[in-house]
PDB file of C-alpha atoms in Angstrom:
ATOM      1  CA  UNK A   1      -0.210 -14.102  -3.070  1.00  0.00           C
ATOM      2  CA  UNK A   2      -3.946 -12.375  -3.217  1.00  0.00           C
ATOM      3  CA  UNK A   3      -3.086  -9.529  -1.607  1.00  0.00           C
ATOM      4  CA  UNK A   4      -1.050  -6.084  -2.903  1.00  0.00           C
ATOM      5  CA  UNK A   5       2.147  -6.062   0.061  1.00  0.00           C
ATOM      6  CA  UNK A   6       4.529  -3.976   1.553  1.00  0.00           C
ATOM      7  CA  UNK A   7       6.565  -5.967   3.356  1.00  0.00           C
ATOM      8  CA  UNK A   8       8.825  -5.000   6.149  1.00  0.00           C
ATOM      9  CA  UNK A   9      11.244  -8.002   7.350  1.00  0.00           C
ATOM     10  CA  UNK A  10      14.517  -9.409   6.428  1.00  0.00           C
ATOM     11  CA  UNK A  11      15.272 -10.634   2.725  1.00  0.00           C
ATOM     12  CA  UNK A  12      15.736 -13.554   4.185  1.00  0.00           C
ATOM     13  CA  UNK A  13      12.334 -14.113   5.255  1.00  0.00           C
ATOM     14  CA  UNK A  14      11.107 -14.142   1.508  1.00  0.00           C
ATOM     15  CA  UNK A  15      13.654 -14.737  -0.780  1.00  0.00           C
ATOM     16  CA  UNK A  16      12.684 -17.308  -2.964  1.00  0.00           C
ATOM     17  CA  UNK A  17       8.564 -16.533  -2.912  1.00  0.00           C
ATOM     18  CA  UNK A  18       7.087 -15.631  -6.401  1.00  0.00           C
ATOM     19  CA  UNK A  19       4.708 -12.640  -5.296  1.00  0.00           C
ATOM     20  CA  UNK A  20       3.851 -11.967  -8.711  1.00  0.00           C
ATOM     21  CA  UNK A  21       4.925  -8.504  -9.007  1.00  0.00           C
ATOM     22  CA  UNK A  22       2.433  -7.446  -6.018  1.00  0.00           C
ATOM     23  CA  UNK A  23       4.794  -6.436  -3.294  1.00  0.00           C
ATOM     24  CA  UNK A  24       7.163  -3.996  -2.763  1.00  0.00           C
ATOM     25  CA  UNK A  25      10.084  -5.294  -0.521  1.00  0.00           C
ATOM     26  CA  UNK A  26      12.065  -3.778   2.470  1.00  0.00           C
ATOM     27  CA  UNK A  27      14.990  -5.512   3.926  1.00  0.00           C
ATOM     28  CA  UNK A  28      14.740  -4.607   7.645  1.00  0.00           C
ATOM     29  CA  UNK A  29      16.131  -6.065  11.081  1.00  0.00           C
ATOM     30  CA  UNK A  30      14.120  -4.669  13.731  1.00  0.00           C
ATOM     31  CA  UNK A  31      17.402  -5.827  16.033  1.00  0.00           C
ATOM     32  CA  UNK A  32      19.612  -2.936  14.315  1.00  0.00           C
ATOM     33  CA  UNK A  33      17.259  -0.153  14.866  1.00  0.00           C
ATOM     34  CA  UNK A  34      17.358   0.240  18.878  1.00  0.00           C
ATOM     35  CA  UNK A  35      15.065   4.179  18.099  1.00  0.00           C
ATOM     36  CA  UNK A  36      12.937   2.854  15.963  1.00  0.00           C
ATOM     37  CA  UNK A  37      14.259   5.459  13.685  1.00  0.00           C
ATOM     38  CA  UNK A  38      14.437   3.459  10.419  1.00  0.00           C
ATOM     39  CA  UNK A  39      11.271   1.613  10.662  1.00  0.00           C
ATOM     40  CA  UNK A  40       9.198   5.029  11.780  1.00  0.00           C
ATOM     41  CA  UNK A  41      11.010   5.835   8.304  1.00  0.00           C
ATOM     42  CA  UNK A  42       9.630   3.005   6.792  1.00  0.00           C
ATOM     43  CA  UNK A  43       6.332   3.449   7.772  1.00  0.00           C
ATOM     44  CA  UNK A  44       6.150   7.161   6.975  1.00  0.00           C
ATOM     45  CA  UNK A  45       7.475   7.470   3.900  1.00  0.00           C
ATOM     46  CA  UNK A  46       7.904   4.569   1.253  1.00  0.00           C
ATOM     47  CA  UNK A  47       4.857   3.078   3.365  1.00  0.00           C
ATOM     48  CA  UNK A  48       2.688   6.032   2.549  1.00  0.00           C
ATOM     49  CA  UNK A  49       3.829   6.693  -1.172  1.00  0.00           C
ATOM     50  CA  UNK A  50       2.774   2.989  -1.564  1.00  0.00           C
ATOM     51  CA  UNK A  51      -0.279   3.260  -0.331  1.00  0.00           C
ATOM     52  CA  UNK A  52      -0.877   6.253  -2.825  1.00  0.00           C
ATOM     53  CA  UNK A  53       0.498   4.064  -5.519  1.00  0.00           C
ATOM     54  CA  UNK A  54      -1.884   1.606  -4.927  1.00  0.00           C
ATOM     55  CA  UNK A  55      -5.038   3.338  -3.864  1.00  0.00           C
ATOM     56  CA  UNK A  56      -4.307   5.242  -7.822  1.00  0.00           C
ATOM     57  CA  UNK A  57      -4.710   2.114  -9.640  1.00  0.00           C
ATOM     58  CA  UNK A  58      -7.550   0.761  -7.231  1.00  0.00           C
ATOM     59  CA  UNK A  59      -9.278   3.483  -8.084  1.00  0.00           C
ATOM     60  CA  UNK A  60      -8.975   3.822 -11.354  1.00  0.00           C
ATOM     61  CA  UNK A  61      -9.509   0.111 -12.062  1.00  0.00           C
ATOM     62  CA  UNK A  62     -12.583   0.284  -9.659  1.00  0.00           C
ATOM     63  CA  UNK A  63     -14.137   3.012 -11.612  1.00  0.00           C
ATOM     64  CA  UNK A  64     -11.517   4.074 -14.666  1.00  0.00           C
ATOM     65  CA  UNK A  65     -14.886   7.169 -15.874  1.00  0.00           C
ATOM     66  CA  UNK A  66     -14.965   8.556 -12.329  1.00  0.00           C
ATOM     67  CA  UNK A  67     -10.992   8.227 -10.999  1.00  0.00           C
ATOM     68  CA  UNK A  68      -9.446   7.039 -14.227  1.00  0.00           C
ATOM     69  CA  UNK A  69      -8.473   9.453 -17.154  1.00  0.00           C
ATOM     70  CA  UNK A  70      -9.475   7.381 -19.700  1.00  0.00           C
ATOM     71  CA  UNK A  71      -7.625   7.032 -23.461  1.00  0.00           C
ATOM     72  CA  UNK A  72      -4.060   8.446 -22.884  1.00  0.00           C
ATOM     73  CA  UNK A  73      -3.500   9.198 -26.631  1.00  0.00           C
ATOM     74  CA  UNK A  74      -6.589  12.187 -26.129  1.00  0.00           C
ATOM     75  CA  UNK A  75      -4.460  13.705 -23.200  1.00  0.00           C
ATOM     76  CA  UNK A  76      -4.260  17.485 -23.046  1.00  0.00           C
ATOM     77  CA  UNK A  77      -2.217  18.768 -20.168  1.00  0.00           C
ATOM     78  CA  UNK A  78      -4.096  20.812 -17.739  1.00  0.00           C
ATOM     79  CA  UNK A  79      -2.572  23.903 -16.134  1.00  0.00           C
ATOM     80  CA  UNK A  80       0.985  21.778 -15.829  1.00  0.00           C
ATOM     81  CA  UNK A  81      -0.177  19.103 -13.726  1.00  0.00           C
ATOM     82  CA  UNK A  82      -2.938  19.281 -12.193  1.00  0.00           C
ATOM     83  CA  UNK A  83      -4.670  16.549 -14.585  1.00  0.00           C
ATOM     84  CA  UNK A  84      -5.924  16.329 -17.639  1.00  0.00           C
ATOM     85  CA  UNK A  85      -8.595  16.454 -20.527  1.00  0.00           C
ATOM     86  CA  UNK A  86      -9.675  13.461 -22.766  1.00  0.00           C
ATOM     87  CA  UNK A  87      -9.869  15.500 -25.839  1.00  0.00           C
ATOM     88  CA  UNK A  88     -10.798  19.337 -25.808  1.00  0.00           C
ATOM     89  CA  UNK A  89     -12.797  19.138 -22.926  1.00  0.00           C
ATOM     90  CA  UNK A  90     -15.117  17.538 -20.122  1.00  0.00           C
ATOM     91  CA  UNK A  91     -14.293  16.697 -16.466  1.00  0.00           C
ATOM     92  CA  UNK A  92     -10.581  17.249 -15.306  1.00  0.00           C
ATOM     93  CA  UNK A  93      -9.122  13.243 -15.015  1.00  0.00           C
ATOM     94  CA  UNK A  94      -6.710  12.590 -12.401  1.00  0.00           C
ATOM     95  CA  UNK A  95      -6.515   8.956 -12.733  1.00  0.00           C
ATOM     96  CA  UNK A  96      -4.116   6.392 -14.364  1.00  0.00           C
ATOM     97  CA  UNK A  97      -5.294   5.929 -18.155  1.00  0.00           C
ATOM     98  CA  UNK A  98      -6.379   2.702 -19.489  1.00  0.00           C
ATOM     99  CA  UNK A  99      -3.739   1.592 -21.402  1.00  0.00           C
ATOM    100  CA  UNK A 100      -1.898   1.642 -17.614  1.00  0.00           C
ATOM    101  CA  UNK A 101      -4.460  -0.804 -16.187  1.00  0.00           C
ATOM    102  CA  UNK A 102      -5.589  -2.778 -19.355  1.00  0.00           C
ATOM    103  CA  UNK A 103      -3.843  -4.805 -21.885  1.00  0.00           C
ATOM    104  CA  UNK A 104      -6.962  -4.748 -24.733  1.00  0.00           C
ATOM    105  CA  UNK A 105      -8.109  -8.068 -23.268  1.00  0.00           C
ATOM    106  CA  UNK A 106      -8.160  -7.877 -19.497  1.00  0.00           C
ATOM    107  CA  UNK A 107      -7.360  -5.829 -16.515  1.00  0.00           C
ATOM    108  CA  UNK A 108      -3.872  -5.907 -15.232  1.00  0.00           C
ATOM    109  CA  UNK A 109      -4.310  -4.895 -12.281  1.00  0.00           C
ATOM    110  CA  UNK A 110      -6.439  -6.364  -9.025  1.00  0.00           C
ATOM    111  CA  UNK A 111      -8.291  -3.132  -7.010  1.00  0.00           C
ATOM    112  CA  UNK A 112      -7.159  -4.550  -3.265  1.00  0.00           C
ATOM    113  CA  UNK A 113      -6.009  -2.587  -0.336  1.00  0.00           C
ATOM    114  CA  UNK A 114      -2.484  -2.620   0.619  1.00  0.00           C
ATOM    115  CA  UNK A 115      -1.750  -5.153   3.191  1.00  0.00           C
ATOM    116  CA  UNK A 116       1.694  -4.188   5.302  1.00  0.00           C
ATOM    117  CA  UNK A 117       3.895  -7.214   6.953  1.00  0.00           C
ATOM    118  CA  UNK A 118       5.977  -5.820   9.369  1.00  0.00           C
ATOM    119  CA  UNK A 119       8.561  -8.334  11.368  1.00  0.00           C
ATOM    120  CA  UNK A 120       9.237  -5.972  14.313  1.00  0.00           C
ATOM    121  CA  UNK A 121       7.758  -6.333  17.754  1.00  0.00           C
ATOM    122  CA  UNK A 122       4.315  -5.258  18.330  1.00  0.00           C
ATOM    123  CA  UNK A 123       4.946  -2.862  20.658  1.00  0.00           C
ATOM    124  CA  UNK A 124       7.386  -1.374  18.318  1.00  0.00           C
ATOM    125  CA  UNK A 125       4.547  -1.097  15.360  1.00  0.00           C
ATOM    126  CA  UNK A 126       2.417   0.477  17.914  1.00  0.00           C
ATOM    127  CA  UNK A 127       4.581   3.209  18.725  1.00  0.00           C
ATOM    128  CA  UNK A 128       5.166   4.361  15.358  1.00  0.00           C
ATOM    129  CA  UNK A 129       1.874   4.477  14.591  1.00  0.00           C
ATOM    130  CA  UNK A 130       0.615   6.204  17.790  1.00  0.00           C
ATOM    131  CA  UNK A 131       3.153   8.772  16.717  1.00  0.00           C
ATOM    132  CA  UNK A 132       2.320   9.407  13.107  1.00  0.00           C
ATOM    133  CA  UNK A 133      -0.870  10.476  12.890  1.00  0.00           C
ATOM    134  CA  UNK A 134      -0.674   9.659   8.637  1.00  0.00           C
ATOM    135  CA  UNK A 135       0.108   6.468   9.627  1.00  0.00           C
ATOM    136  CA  UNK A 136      -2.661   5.850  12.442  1.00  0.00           C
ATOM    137  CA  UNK A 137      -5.565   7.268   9.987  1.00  0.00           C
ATOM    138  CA  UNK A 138      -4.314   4.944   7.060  1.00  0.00           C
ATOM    139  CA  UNK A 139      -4.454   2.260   9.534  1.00  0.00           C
ATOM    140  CA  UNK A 140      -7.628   3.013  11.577  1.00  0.00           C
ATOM    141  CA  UNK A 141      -9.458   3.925   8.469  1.00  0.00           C
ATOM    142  CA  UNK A 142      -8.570   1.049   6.677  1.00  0.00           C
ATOM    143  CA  UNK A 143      -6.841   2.439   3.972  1.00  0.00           C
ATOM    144  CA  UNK A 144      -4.587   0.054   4.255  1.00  0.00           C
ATOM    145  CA  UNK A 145      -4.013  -3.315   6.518  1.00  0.00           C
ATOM    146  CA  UNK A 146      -1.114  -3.160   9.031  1.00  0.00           C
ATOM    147  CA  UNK A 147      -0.186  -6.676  10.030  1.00  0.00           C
ATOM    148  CA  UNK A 148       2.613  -7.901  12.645  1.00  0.00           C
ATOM    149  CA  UNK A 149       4.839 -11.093  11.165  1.00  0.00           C
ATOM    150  CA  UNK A 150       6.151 -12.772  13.829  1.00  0.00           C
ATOM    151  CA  UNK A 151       9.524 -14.977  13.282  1.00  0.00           C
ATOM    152  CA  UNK A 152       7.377 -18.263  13.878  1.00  0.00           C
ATOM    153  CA  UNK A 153       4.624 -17.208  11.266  1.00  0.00           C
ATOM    154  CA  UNK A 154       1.865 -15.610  13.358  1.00  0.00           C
ATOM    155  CA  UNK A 155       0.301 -12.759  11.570  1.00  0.00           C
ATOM    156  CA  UNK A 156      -2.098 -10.475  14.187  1.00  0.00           C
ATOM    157  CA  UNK A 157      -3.598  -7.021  12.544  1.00  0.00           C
ATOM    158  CA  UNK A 158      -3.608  -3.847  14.091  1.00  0.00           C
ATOM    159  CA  UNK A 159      -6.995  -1.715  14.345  1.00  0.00           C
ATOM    160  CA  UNK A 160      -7.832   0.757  16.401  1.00  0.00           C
ATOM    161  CA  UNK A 161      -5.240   0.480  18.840  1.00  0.00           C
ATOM    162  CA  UNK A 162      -5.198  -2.960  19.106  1.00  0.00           C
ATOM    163  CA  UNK A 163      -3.750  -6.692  17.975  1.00  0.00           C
ATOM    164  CA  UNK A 164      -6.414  -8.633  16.540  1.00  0.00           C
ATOM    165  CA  UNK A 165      -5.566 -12.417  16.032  1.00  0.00           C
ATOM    166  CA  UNK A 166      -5.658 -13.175  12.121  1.00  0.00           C
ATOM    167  CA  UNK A 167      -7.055 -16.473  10.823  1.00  0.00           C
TER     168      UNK A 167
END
């Protein structure tokens, strides 16, 4: 896999694929969840803290000065939380230090966007995301990729209200 994943289906459907360590797994049957309850759960919660997770270490790979916070062992704690100096001053960091994204001889980590396989009914997608709006802006701003996974394969993204067919 090329691609960072959140994927939404039964174990079934991937047990036995190496991903590499680049996707984060939910065992889901679209069959047992009549309200849609679990998977708006899904989508709103573990779905979004993902996407945080991985937009932090895109962006401080992609630019470690700017979004990273550089050498952890200079750390000083600002204010509790809210971030930190490298040394005894300079810009506040917020990012992931280096010694989180590099090993000393290359990166460890791959900036992509998250892309999230859902097996669930199209329809079904759509409604959750027409009623989250944190869901519909990750989607429609391409924070992240929302993709249906149908049982025989077929993969068609979701953008802007609609399913697009995916090569």
């Amino acid at each position: 896999s090329n691609n960072a994943a959140f994927i939404v289906a039964p174990r079934a459907r991937t047990r036995g694929v190496d991903f590499q360590g680049r996707a984060f797994l939910h065992d889901y049957d679209w069959q047992q969840d009549a309200d849609n309850s679990l998977l708006t759960l899904i989508m709103t919660a573990p779905m979004v803290v993902t996407n945080w997770i991985n937009l932090q270490y895109y962006a401080s790979v992609c630019d470690n000065h700017v979004y990273g916070s550089g050498n952890k062992v200079l750390h000083n704690v600002v204010d509790g939380c809210i971030g930190v100096f490298e040394g005894n001053g300079g810009d506040l960091r917020i990012g992931l230090p280096m010694q989180s994204l590099h090993n000393g001889e290359k990166w460890m980590h791959e900036p992509l966007r998250l892309s999230v396989y859902i097996d669930a009914p199209q329809k079904t997608i759509a409604q959750v995301v027409a009623e989250n709006d944190v869901v519909r802006h990750l989607i429609d701003n391409e924070w992240l990729y929302c993709f249906s996974w149908a049982p025989d394969g077929r993969i068609h993204r979701y953008f802007n209200n609609q399913w697009l067919e995916s090569a």
